[in-house]
mmCIF file of C-alpha atoms in Angstrom:
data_model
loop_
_atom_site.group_PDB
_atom_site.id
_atom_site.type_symbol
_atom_site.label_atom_id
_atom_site.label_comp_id
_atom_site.label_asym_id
_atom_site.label_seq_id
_atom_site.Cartn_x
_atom_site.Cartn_y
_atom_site.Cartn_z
ATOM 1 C CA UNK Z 491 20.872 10.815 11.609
ATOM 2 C CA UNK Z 492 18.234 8.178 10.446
ATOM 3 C CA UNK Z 493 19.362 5.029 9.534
ATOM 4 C CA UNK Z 494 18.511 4.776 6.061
ATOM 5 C CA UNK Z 495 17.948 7.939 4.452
ATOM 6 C CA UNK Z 496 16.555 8.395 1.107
ATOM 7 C CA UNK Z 497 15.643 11.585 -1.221
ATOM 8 C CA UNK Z 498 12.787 13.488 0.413
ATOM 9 C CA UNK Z 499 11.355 13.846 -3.057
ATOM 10 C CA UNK Z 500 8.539 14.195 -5.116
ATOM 11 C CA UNK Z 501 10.075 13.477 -8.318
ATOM 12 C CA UNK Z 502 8.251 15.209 -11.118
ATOM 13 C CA UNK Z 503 10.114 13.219 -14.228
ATOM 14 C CA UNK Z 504 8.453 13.123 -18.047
ATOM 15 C CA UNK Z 505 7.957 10.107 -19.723
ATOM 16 C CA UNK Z 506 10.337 8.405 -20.812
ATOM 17 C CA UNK Z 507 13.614 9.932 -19.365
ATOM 18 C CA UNK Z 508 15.407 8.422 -16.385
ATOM 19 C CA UNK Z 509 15.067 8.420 -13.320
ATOM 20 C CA UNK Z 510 17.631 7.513 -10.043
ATOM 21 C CA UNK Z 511 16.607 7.347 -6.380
ATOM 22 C CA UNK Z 512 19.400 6.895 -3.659
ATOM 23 C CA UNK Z 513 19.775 5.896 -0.255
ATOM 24 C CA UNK Z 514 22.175 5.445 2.091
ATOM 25 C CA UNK Z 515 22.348 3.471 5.204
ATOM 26 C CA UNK Z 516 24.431 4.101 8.514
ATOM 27 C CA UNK Z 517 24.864 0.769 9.690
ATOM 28 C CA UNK Z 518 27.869 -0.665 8.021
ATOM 29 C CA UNK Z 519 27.183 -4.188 8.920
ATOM 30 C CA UNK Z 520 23.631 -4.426 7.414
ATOM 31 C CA UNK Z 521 23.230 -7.307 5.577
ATOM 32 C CA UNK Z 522 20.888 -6.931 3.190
ATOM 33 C CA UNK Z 523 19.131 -4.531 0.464
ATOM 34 C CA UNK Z 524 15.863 -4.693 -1.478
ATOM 35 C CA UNK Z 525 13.889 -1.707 -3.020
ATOM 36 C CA UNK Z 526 10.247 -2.084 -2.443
ATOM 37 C CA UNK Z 527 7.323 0.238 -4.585
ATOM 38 C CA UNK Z 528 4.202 1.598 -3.049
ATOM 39 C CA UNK Z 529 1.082 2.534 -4.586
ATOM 40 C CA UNK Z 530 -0.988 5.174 -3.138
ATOM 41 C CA UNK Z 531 -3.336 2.807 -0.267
ATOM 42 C CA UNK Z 532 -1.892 0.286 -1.147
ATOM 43 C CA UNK Z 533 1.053 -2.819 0.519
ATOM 44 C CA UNK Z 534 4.581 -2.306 -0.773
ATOM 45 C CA UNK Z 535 5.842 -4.552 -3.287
ATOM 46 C CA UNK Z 536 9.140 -6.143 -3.504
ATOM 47 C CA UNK Z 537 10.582 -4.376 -6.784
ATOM 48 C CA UNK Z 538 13.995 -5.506 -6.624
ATOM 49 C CA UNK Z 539 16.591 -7.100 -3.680
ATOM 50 C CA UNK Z 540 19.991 -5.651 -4.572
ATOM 51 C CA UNK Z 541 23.241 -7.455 -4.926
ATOM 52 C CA UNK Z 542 26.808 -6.736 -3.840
ATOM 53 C CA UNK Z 543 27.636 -7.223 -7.678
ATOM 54 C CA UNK Z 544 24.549 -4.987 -8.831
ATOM 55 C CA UNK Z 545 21.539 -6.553 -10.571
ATOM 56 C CA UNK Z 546 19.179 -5.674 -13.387
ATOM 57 C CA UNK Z 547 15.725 -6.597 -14.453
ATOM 58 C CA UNK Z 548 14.232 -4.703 -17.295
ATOM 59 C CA UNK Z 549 14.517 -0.888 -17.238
ATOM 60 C CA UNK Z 550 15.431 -1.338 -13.383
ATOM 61 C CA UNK Z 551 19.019 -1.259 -12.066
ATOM 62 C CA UNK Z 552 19.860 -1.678 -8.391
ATOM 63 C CA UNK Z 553 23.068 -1.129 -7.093
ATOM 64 C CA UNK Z 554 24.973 -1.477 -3.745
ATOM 65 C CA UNK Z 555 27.717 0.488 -2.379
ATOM 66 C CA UNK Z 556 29.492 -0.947 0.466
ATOM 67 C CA UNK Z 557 32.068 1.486 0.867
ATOM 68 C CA UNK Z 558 29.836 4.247 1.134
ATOM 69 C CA UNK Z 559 26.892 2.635 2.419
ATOM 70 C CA UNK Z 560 24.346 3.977 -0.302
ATOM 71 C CA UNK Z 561 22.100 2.060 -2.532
ATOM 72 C CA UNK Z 562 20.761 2.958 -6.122
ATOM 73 C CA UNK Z 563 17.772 2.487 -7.939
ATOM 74 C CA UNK Z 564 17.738 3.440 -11.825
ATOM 75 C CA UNK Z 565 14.676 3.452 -13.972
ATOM 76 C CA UNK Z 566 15.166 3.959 -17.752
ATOM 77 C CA UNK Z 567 12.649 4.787 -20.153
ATOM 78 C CA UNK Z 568 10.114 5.599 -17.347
ATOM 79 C CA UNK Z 569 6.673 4.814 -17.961
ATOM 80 C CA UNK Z 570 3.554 6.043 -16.141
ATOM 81 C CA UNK Z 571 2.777 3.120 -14.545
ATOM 82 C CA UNK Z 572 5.851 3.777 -12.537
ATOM 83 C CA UNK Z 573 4.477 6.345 -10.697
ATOM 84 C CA UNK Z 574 4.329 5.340 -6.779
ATOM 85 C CA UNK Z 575 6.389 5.629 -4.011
ATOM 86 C CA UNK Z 576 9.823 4.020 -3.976
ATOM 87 C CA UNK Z 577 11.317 2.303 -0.434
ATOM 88 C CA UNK Z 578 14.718 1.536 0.507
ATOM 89 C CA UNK Z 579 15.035 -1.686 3.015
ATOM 90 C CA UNK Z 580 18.039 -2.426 5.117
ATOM 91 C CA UNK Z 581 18.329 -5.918 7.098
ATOM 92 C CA UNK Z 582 19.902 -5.723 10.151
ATOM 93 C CA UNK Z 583 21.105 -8.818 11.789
ATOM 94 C CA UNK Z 584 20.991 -8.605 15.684
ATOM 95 C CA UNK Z 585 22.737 -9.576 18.726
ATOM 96 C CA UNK Z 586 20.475 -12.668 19.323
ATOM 97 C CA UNK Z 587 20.734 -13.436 15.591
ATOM 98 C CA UNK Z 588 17.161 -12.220 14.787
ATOM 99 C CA UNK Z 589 17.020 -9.980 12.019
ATOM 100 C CA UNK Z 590 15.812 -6.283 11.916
ATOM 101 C CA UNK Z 591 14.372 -4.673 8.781
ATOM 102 C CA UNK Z 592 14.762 -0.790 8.754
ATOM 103 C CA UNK Z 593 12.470 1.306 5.980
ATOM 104 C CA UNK Z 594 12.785 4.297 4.694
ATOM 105 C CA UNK Z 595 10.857 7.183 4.427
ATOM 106 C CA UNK Z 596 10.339 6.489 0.457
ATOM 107 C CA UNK Z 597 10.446 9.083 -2.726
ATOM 108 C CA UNK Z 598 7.599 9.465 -4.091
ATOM 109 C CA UNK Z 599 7.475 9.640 -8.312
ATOM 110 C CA UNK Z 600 5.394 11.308 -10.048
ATOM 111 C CA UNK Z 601 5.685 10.644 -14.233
ATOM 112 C CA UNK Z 602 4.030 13.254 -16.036
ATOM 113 C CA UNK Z 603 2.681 12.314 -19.903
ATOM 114 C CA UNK D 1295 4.936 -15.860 -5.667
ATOM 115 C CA UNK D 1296 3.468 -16.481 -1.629
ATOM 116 C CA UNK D 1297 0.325 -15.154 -1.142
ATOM 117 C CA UNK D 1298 -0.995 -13.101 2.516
ATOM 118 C CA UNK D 1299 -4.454 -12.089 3.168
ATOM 119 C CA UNK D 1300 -5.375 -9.638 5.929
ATOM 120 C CA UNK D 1301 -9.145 -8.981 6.975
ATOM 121 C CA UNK D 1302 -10.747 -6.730 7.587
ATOM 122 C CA UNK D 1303 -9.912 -4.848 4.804
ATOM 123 C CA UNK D 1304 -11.806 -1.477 6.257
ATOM 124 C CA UNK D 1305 -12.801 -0.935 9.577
ATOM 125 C CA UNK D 1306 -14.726 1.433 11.109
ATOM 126 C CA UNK D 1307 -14.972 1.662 15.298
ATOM 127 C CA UNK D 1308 -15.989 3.899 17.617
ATOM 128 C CA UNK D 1309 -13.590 4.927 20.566
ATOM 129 C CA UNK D 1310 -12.654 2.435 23.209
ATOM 130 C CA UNK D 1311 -13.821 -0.397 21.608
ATOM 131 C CA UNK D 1312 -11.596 -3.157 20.442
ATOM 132 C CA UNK D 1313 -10.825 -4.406 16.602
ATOM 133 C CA UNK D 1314 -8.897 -7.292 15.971
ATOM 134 C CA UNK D 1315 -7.044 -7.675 12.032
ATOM 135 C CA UNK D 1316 -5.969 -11.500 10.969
ATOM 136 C CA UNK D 1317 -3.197 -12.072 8.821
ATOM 137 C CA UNK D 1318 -2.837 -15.355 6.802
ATOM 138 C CA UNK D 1319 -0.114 -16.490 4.824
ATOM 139 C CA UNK D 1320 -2.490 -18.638 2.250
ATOM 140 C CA UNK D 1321 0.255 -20.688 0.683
ATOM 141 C CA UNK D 1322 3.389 -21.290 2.706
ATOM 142 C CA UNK D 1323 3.993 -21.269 6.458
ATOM 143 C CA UNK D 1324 5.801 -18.533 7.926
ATOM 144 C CA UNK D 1325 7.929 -18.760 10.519
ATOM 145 C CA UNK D 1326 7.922 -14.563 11.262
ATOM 146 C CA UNK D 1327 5.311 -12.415 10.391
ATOM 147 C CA UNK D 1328 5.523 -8.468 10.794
ATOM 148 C CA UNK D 1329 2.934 -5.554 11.742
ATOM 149 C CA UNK D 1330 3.367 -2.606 10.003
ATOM 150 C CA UNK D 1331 1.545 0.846 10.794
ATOM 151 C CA UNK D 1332 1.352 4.194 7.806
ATOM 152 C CA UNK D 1333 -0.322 7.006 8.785
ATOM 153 C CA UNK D 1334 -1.358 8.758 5.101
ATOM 154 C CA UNK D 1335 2.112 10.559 3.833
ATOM 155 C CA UNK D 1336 4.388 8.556 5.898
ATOM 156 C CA UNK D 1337 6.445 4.956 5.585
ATOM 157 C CA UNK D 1338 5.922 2.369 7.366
ATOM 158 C CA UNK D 1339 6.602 1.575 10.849
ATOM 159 C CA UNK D 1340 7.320 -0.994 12.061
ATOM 160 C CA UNK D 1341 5.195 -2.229 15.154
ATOM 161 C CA UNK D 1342 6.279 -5.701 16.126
ATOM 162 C CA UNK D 1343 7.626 -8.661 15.121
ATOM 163 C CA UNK D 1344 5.856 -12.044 15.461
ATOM 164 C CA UNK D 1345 7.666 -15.491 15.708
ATOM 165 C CA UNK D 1346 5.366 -18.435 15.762
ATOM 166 C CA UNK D 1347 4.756 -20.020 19.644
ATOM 167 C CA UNK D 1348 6.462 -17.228 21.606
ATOM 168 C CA UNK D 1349 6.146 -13.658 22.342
ATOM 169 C CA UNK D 1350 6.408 -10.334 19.759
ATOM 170 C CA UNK D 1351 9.020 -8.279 19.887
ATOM 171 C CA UNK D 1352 7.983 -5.156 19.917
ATOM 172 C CA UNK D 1353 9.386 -1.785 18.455
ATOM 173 C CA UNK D 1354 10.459 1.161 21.025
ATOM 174 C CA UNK D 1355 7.735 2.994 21.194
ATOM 175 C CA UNK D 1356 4.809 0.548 20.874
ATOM 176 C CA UNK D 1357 2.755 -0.308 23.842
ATOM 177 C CA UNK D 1358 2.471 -4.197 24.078
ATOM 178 C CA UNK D 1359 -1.035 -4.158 26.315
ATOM 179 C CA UNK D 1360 -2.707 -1.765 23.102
ATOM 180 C CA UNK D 1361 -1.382 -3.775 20.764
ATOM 181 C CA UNK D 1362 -1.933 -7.630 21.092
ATOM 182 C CA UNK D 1363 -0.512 -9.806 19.287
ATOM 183 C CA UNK D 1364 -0.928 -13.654 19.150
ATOM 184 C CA UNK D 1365 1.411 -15.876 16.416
ATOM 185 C CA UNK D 1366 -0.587 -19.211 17.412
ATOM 186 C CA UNK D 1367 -0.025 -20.946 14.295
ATOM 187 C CA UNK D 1368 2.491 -20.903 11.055
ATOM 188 C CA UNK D 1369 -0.299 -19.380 8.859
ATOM 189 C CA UNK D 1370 -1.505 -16.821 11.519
ATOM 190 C CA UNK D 1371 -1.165 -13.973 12.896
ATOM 191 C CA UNK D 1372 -3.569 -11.272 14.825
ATOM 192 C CA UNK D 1373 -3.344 -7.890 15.923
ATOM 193 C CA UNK D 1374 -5.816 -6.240 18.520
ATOM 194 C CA UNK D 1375 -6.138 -2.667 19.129
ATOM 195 C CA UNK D 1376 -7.444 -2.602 22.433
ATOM 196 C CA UNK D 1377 -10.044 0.538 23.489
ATOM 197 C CA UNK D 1378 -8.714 2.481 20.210
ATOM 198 C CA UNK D 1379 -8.693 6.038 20.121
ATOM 199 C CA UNK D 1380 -8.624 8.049 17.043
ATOM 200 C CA UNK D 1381 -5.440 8.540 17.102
ATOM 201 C CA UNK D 1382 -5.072 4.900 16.160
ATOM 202 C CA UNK D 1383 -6.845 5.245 13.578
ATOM 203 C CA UNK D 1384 -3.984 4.164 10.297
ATOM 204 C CA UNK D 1385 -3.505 1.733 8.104
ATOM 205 C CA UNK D 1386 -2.214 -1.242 9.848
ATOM 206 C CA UNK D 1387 -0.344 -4.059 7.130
ATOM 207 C CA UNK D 1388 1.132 -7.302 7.797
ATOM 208 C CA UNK D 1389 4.068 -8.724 6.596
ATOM 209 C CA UNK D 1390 5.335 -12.647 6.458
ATOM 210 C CA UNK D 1391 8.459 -14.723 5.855
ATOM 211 C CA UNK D 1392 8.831 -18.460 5.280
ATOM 212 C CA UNK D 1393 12.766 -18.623 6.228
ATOM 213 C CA UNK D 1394 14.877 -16.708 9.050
ATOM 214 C CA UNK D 1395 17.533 -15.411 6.729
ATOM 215 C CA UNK D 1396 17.939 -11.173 6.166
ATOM 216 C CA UNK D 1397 18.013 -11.885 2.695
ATOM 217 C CA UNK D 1398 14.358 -13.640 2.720
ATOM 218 C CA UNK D 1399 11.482 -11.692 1.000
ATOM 219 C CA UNK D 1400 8.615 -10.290 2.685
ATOM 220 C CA UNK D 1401 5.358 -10.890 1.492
ATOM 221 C CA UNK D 1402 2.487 -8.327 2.296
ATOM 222 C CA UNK D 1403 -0.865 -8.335 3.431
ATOM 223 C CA UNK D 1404 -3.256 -5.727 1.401
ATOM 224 C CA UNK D 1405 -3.797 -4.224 4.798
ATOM 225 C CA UNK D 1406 -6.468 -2.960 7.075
ATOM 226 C CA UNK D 1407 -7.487 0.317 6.978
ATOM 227 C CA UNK D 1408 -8.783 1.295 10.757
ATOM 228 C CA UNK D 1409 -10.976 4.695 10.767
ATOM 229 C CA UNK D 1410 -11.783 5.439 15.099
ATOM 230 C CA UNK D 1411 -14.436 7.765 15.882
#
């Protein structure tokens, strides 16, 4: 099992309707949670970190799940600028207190006009 | 928010010769900087992690004598790809941090895109 897992994807989604991307993580001690966008050739981006308490910014919602070790990604009213590829990111803290950050493989979304 | 510059942007080598990518945090010293490899269609990977004065860490996997890194200052970091093969051919991205907490954001070079013939 990888140890963050997210939807293998492409997401073919029309403007304007919603969107949700998950991802789950088997380390139940990771620490923290962000959600990071790619364009094609391009660096990732942080989009959001996400909160115990679940956060919001815009049309974005991020939520955590401790309990079942999956985090959420909502995007509302999807635009076609949002088309790129979406990355879950897992922190790790390690035995010598460094920290390691574990990636997914990223869903890639694809918002058609 | 922090800026981090890479260079080259493009590369193009022929086999066995040696290409070195700088990574500069512009505006704010970081204490841990991060080299990333994608090959097209894939995530990231991470290849190493870089603290400032003392030796990467590097990912299972990863051979330390192909890929050198040096952290010599707070604002940089290099990578060398020594006698690359095209199978190193990728694009190679660099990451930095200002703090040491999980929770700190990384900020991302535009990274280097290395083509080996």
């Amino acid at each position: 099992r990888k140890e963050v897992e997210q939807d293998p994807g492409p997401f073919n989604v029309p403007e304007g309707a919603t969107v949700a991307f998950n991802c789950t993580y088997s380390n139940s001690a990771s620490q923290s949670f962000f959600w990071y966008r790619q364009d094609c050739r391009k660096e990732p981006k942080l989009l959001m970190s996400v909160y115990s308490s679940g956060n919001e910014d815009g049309r974005f919602t991020a939520q955590l799940n401790r309990a079942s070790q999956y985090i959420s990604l909502l995007i509302r009213d999807s635009k076609l600028s949002d088309s790129a590829t979406y990355l879950c990111v897992v922190t790790n803290v390690q035995r010598d207190s460094n920290y390691q950050l574990i990636w997914g493989a990223g869903t890639k979304l694809i918002i058609k006009p | 928010g922090a800026v981090v510059s890479q260079h080259p942007s493009r590369v193009i080598c022929k086999s066995g010769t040696s290409v070195k990518i700088e990574c500069r945090s512009l505006d704010f010293q970081a204490t841990t900087m991060f080299w990333y490899r994608q090959f097209p269609k894939q995530s990231l990977m991470l290849m190493a992690t870089s603290n400032e004065g003392s030796k990467a860490t590097y990912e299972q996997g990863v051979e330390k004598d192909k890929f050198l890194i040096n952290h010599a200052s707070l604002t940089l970091s290099t990578l060398t790809v020594t006698s690359a093969h095209p199978e190193d051919s990728s694009f190679y991205i660099c990451s930095a941090v200002t703090g040491t907490s999980p929770s700190d954001t990384q900020y991302f070079g535009p990274g280097t895109r290395l083509t080996v013939l």
